[in-house]
């Protein structure tokens, strides 16, 4: 099946087949990452602008690495030194970047829906690198890619997402991806951060950590998104950790071969005990590496590449 999308805006809008295409393409690029020479000429001559108007370490560097490995030229936008500080709008900024001959924009923004908005006013592909509390599609794809690498087929697997679900774009994108792939998703945390209405997305809502963790194949931890919370959703960080932080005792409630994931940045000693973050059960850094392959796939397909051209075995 050919790839038709010009933009990658949400996981919600993707079909299961499209998710599979992205994952299969990422798989081919992941194998390339293990070669001595990792660079491929797929996007030679293209210029990709990373328009990040919110802080980022992993996603920005990962997109930049992905673009370079595809032989594209990349420019990373420095928000603090840009004319956005003089009042220039997102639309004007992006239209000027397009007028400067960019071939694609990767956008991170605090406003939900901003990538969709740009996709309607620009003629070039827009990739969502995280928009407010809405979606973070490439994060979910790299998470699912890593789960499959460790567990194989996700159908019927119990995936627990623990933490600040309400303000998490990572949770929303993962919920859409995992339910489309047939996994059983449980979200757990304080009732103020894990409201019942998430059940409408096809997940189980729990406020009881022990019962949620029992039989889990994957525990995905999320940090508290202080930057998006207008008021206190729990009494204190210490009390949150006391009730919902993953520590050694609680990790014994999950299966011995279950994996621990986190999209980063991690807050050691808050949502996860430092020893657990560094333990063999943690795949946190493997998630980061797989992110390069997933972002190579997203850039390649949205630039007009076709999955079958990279799915052939590479030498
Ligand atoms: N996971 C993630 O989006 O990390 P960054 O905010 O560092 O990009």
Coordinates of C-alpha atoms and ligand atoms in Angstrom, one line a residue:
X1 CA 0.0 0.0 0.0
X2 CA 1.5 3.4 -0.9
X3 CA 2.0 6.1 1.7
X4 CA -0.2 9.1 1.0
X5 CA 0.2 11.5 3.8
X6 CA 2.1 14.7 3.4
X7 CA 2.0 15.6 7.1
X8 CA 2.4 13.7 10.4
X9 CA 0.1 15.5 12.8
X10 CA -1.5 12.9 15.1
X11 CA -1.7 9.2 15.7
X12 CA -5.4 9.5 16.1
X13 CA -5.9 10.1 12.4
X14 CA -3.7 7.2 11.3
X15 CA -5.1 3.8 10.4
X16 CA -3.6 0.7 11.8
X17 CA -2.1 0.0 8.4
X18 CA -0.4 3.4 8.3
X19 CA 1.1 2.8 11.8
X20 CA 2.4 -0.5 10.5
X21 CA 3.9 1.2 7.5
X22 CA 5.7 3.7 9.7
X23 CA 7.0 1.0 12.0
X24 CA 8.2 -1.2 9.1
X25 CA 10.0 1.7 7.5
X26 CA 11.5 2.6 10.9
X27 CA 12.6 -1.1 11.2
X28 CA 14.6 -0.8 7.9
X29 CA 16.2 2.5 9.1
X30 CA 17.0 0.9 12.5
X31 CA 19.0 -1.7 10.7
X32 CA 20.9 1.0 8.9
X33 CA 21.7 2.6 12.2
X34 CA 23.7 -0.6 13.1
X35 CA 25.9 -0.3 10.0
X36 CA 29.3 1.2 9.9
X37 CA 28.2 3.8 7.4
X38 CA 24.8 5.0 8.6
X39 CA 24.1 7.8 6.1
X40 CA 21.7 7.2 3.2
X41 CA 21.0 9.6 0.3
X42 CA 17.2 9.5 0.6
X43 CA 16.6 13.3 1.3
X44 CA 19.7 14.7 -0.4
X45 CA 19.0 18.3 -1.5
X46 CA 16.1 18.8 1.0
X47 CA 16.3 21.4 3.8
X48 CA 14.4 20.6 7.0
X49 CA 13.8 23.3 9.7
X50 CA 13.3 22.3 13.3
X51 CA 10.9 24.9 14.6
X52 CA 10.9 24.2 18.3
X53 CA 9.1 26.9 20.4
X54 CA 9.2 24.7 23.6
X55 CA 12.2 23.2 25.2
X56 CA 13.4 19.8 24.0
X57 CA 16.5 17.6 24.3
X58 CA 15.6 14.2 22.8
X59 CA 13.1 15.1 20.1
X60 CA 15.0 18.0 18.7
X61 CA 18.4 16.2 18.5
X62 CA 16.7 13.1 17.3
X63 CA 15.0 14.8 14.4
X64 CA 18.2 16.6 13.6
X65 CA 20.2 13.3 13.6
X66 CA 17.4 11.6 11.5
X67 CA 17.5 14.4 8.9
X68 CA 21.3 14.3 8.7
X69 CA 21.4 10.5 8.3
X70 CA 18.9 10.9 5.4
X71 CA 21.4 13.4 3.9
X72 CA 19.1 16.4 4.3
X73 CA 20.3 19.8 5.4
X74 CA 18.9 20.9 8.8
X75 CA 18.4 24.2 10.5
X76 CA 17.4 24.3 14.1
X77 CA 15.5 27.4 15.0
X78 CA 16.6 29.3 18.1
X79 CA 13.4 30.6 19.6
X80 CA 15.1 32.9 22.1
X81 CA 17.2 34.6 19.4
X82 CA 14.3 34.8 16.9
X83 CA 11.9 37.5 15.9
X84 CA 9.1 35.6 17.8
X85 CA 10.5 37.6 20.8
X86 CA 9.5 40.8 18.8
X87 CA 5.9 39.6 18.4
X88 CA 6.0 37.7 15.1
X89 CA 3.2 35.2 14.9
X90 CA 3.7 31.4 14.4
X91 CA 2.0 31.7 11.0
X92 CA 4.3 34.6 9.8
X93 CA 7.4 32.8 11.2
X94 CA 6.5 29.6 9.4
X95 CA 5.6 31.3 6.1
X96 CA 8.9 33.1 6.2
X97 CA 10.8 29.8 6.8
X98 CA 8.9 28.4 3.8
X99 CA 9.8 31.5 1.7
X100 CA 13.4 30.8 2.7
X101 CA 13.1 27.6 0.7
X102 CA 12.6 25.1 3.5
X103 CA 11.2 21.8 2.3
X104 CA 9.7 20.6 5.6
X105 CA 9.0 22.0 9.1
X106 CA 9.2 20.0 12.3
X107 CA 7.1 21.8 14.9
X108 CA 7.1 21.7 18.7
X109 CA 4.7 24.2 20.2
X110 CA 2.8 24.6 23.5
X111 CA -0.5 25.2 21.7
X112 CA -2.5 22.1 20.9
X113 CA -3.5 22.0 17.2
X114 CA -0.6 24.3 16.1
X115 CA 0.8 21.7 13.6
X116 CA -2.6 21.2 12.1
X117 CA -3.0 25.0 11.7
X118 CA 0.4 25.3 10.0
X119 CA -0.4 22.3 7.7
X120 CA -3.4 24.4 6.4
X121 CA -1.4 27.6 5.8
X122 CA 1.8 26.1 4.4
X123 CA 2.5 24.2 1.2
X124 CA 5.3 22.1 2.7
X125 CA 5.0 19.0 5.0
X126 CA 4.6 19.7 8.7
X127 CA 5.6 17.1 11.3
X128 CA 4.3 17.3 14.8
X129 CA 7.1 17.1 17.4
X130 CA 4.7 17.6 20.3
X131 CA 1.8 20.1 20.6
X132 CA 0.7 21.1 24.1
X133 CA -1.1 18.3 25.9
X134 CA -2.5 17.0 22.6
X135 CA -0.2 14.6 20.7
X136 CA 3.4 13.6 20.3
X137 CA 3.1 11.1 17.4
X138 CA 6.8 10.2 16.9
X139 CA 7.2 9.5 20.6
X140 CA 4.3 7.0 20.6
X141 CA 5.8 5.4 17.4
X142 CA 9.2 5.0 19.0
X143 CA 7.6 3.6 22.2
X144 CA 5.5 1.1 20.3
X145 CA 8.6 0.2 18.2
X146 CA 10.6 -0.5 21.4
X147 CA 7.8 -2.5 23.0
X148 CA 7.6 -4.7 19.8
X149 CA 11.3 -5.1 19.8
X150 CA 11.1 -6.5 23.4
X151 CA 7.7 -8.3 23.4
X152 CA 6.8 -9.0 19.8
X153 CA 3.1 -8.6 18.9
X154 CA 1.3 -6.3 21.3
X155 CA -2.1 -7.8 20.8
X156 CA -3.5 -8.7 24.3
X157 CA -0.5 -7.3 26.1
X158 CA -1.1 -5.3 29.2
X159 CA 0.4 -1.8 29.0
X160 CA 0.2 0.4 32.0
X161 CA 0.8 4.1 31.7
X162 CA 1.4 5.7 35.1
X163 CA 1.4 9.3 36.0
X164 CA 0.1 12.6 34.8
X165 CA -2.1 11.4 32.0
X166 CA -4.3 14.5 31.9
X167 CA -1.6 16.9 30.7
X168 CA 0.4 14.3 28.7
X169 CA 0.6 14.4 24.9
X170 CA 2.7 11.2 25.1
X171 CA -0.1 9.4 26.9
X172 CA -2.7 10.5 24.3
X173 CA -0.6 9.4 21.3
X174 CA 0.3 6.1 23.0
X175 CA -3.3 5.4 23.8
X176 CA -4.3 5.8 20.2
X177 CA -1.3 3.7 18.9
X178 CA -1.6 0.9 21.4
X179 CA -5.4 0.5 21.2
X180 CA -5.1 0.4 17.4
X181 CA -2.5 -2.4 17.7
X182 CA -4.8 -4.4 20.0
X183 CA -3.0 -3.9 23.3
X184 CA -4.9 -3.6 26.6
X185 CA -4.1 -0.2 28.1
X186 CA -4.5 0.7 31.7
X187 CA -3.9 4.3 32.9
X188 CA -3.2 4.9 36.5
X189 CA -2.4 7.8 38.9
X190 CA -4.3 10.2 41.1
X191 CA -7.9 10.8 40.1
X192 CA -7.2 14.5 39.5
X193 CA -4.7 13.5 36.8
X194 CA -6.4 10.3 35.5
X195 CA -10.0 11.2 35.0
X196 CA -12.7 8.6 34.2
X197 CA -13.5 10.2 30.9
X198 CA -10.3 8.7 29.3
X199 CA -12.4 5.4 29.2
X200 CA -14.0 6.8 26.1
X201 CA -10.6 6.2 24.4
X202 CA -10.8 2.5 25.0
X203 CA -8.6 2.2 28.1
X204 CA -9.1 1.1 31.6
X205 CA -8.8 3.8 34.2
X206 CA -7.4 2.9 37.7
X207 CA -6.5 4.8 40.8
X208 CA -5.1 1.7 42.5
X209 CA -1.4 1.3 41.7
X210 CA -1.1 -2.3 43.0
X211 CA -4.0 -3.8 41.0
X212 CA -3.0 -1.8 37.9
X213 CA 0.6 -3.0 38.0
X214 CA -0.4 -6.7 38.4
X215 CA 0.3 -8.7 35.3
X216 CA 1.7 -5.7 33.4
X217 CA 4.0 -6.4 30.5
X218 CA 5.0 -2.8 30.2
X219 CA 5.0 0.1 32.7
X220 CA 5.4 3.5 31.1
X221 CA 6.1 6.2 33.5
X222 CA 5.3 9.9 32.9
X223 CA 6.6 12.9 34.7
X224 CA 4.4 15.5 36.2
X225 CA 3.9 18.2 33.6
X226 CA 4.2 21.2 36.0
X227 CA 4.5 23.6 33.0
X228 CA 0.9 22.7 31.9
X229 CA -0.8 22.6 35.3
X230 CA -2.6 25.8 36.3
X231 CA -3.3 24.6 39.8
X232 CA -2.2 21.9 42.2
X233 CA -3.5 18.5 41.3
X234 CA -1.9 16.8 44.3
X235 CA -0.8 18.1 47.7
X236 CA 3.0 18.0 47.1
X237 CA 5.6 16.2 44.9
X238 CA 6.6 14.1 48.0
X239 CA 3.1 12.9 48.5
X240 CA 2.8 12.1 44.8
X241 CA 5.9 10.0 45.0
X242 CA 4.7 8.3 48.2
X243 CA 1.4 7.3 46.5
X244 CA 2.4 6.7 42.9
X245 CA 6.2 6.7 42.5
X246 CA 7.7 3.5 41.1
X247 CA 10.2 2.1 43.6
X248 CA 11.8 -1.4 44.1
X249 CA 8.9 -2.7 46.3
X250 CA 6.3 -1.7 43.8
X251 CA 8.3 -3.0 40.8
X252 CA 7.9 -6.4 42.4
X253 CA 4.2 -6.2 41.7
X254 CA 4.9 -6.4 37.9
X255 CA 6.0 -9.5 36.0
X256 CA 9.7 -10.3 36.3
X257 CA 10.2 -9.8 32.6
X258 CA 8.1 -6.7 32.3
X259 CA 9.9 -3.6 30.9
X260 CA 10.0 -0.1 32.3
X261 CA 9.7 2.8 29.9
X262 CA 9.8 6.6 30.2
X263 CA 9.7 9.1 27.3
X264 CA 12.1 11.4 29.3
X265 CA 13.0 13.8 30.7
X266 CA 13.0 11.6 33.9
X267 CA 12.7 13.1 37.4
X268 CA 14.8 10.7 39.4
X269 CA 13.3 10.0 42.8
X270 CA 9.9 11.5 41.9
X271 CA 8.0 9.2 39.4
X272 CA 10.8 6.6 39.3
X273 CA 13.4 5.4 41.7
X274 CA 16.9 6.1 40.4
X275 CA 18.1 2.5 40.6
X276 CA 15.1 1.3 38.6
X277 CA 15.7 3.9 35.9
X278 CA 19.2 2.4 35.5
X279 CA 18.2 -1.3 35.9
X280 CA 18.3 -4.0 33.2
X281 CA 14.4 -3.8 33.1
X282 CA 14.6 -0.2 31.9
X283 CA 14.6 0.4 28.2
X284 CA 14.6 4.2 28.5
X285 CA 17.8 4.7 26.5
X286 CA 16.8 2.2 23.9
X287 CA 13.7 4.2 23.3
X288 CA 15.9 7.2 22.6
X289 CA 18.0 5.4 20.0
X290 CA 14.9 3.9 18.3
X291 CA 13.6 7.4 18.1
X292 CA 16.1 8.2 15.4
X293 CA 14.9 5.4 13.2
X294 CA 11.2 6.3 13.7
X295 CA 11.9 10.0 12.8
X296 CA 13.9 8.9 9.8
X297 CA 10.8 7.0 8.7
X298 CA 8.4 10.0 9.4
X299 CA 10.6 12.4 7.5
X300 CA 11.2 10.0 4.6
X301 CA 7.6 9.1 4.1
X302 CA 6.2 12.6 4.5
X303 CA 8.8 13.8 2.0
X304 CA 7.3 11.5 -0.6
X305 CA 9.3 8.3 -0.1
X306 CA 7.6 5.0 -0.3
X307 CA 8.0 2.2 2.2
X308 CA 8.9 -0.5 -0.3
X309 CA 12.0 1.4 -1.4
X310 CA 13.6 1.0 2.1
X311 CA 12.0 -2.3 3.1
X312 CA 14.3 -4.3 0.8
X313 CA 17.2 -5.9 2.8
X314 CA 20.1 -3.4 3.1
X315 CA 23.7 -4.5 2.6
Ligands
LIG1 N1 10.4 12.8 25.1 C1 10.5 14.1 24.8 O1 9.7 14.6 24.1 O2 11.7 14.6 25.3 P1 12.1 16.1 25.0 O3 11.1 17.1 25.6 O4 13.5 16.3 25.6 O5 12.2 16.3 23.5

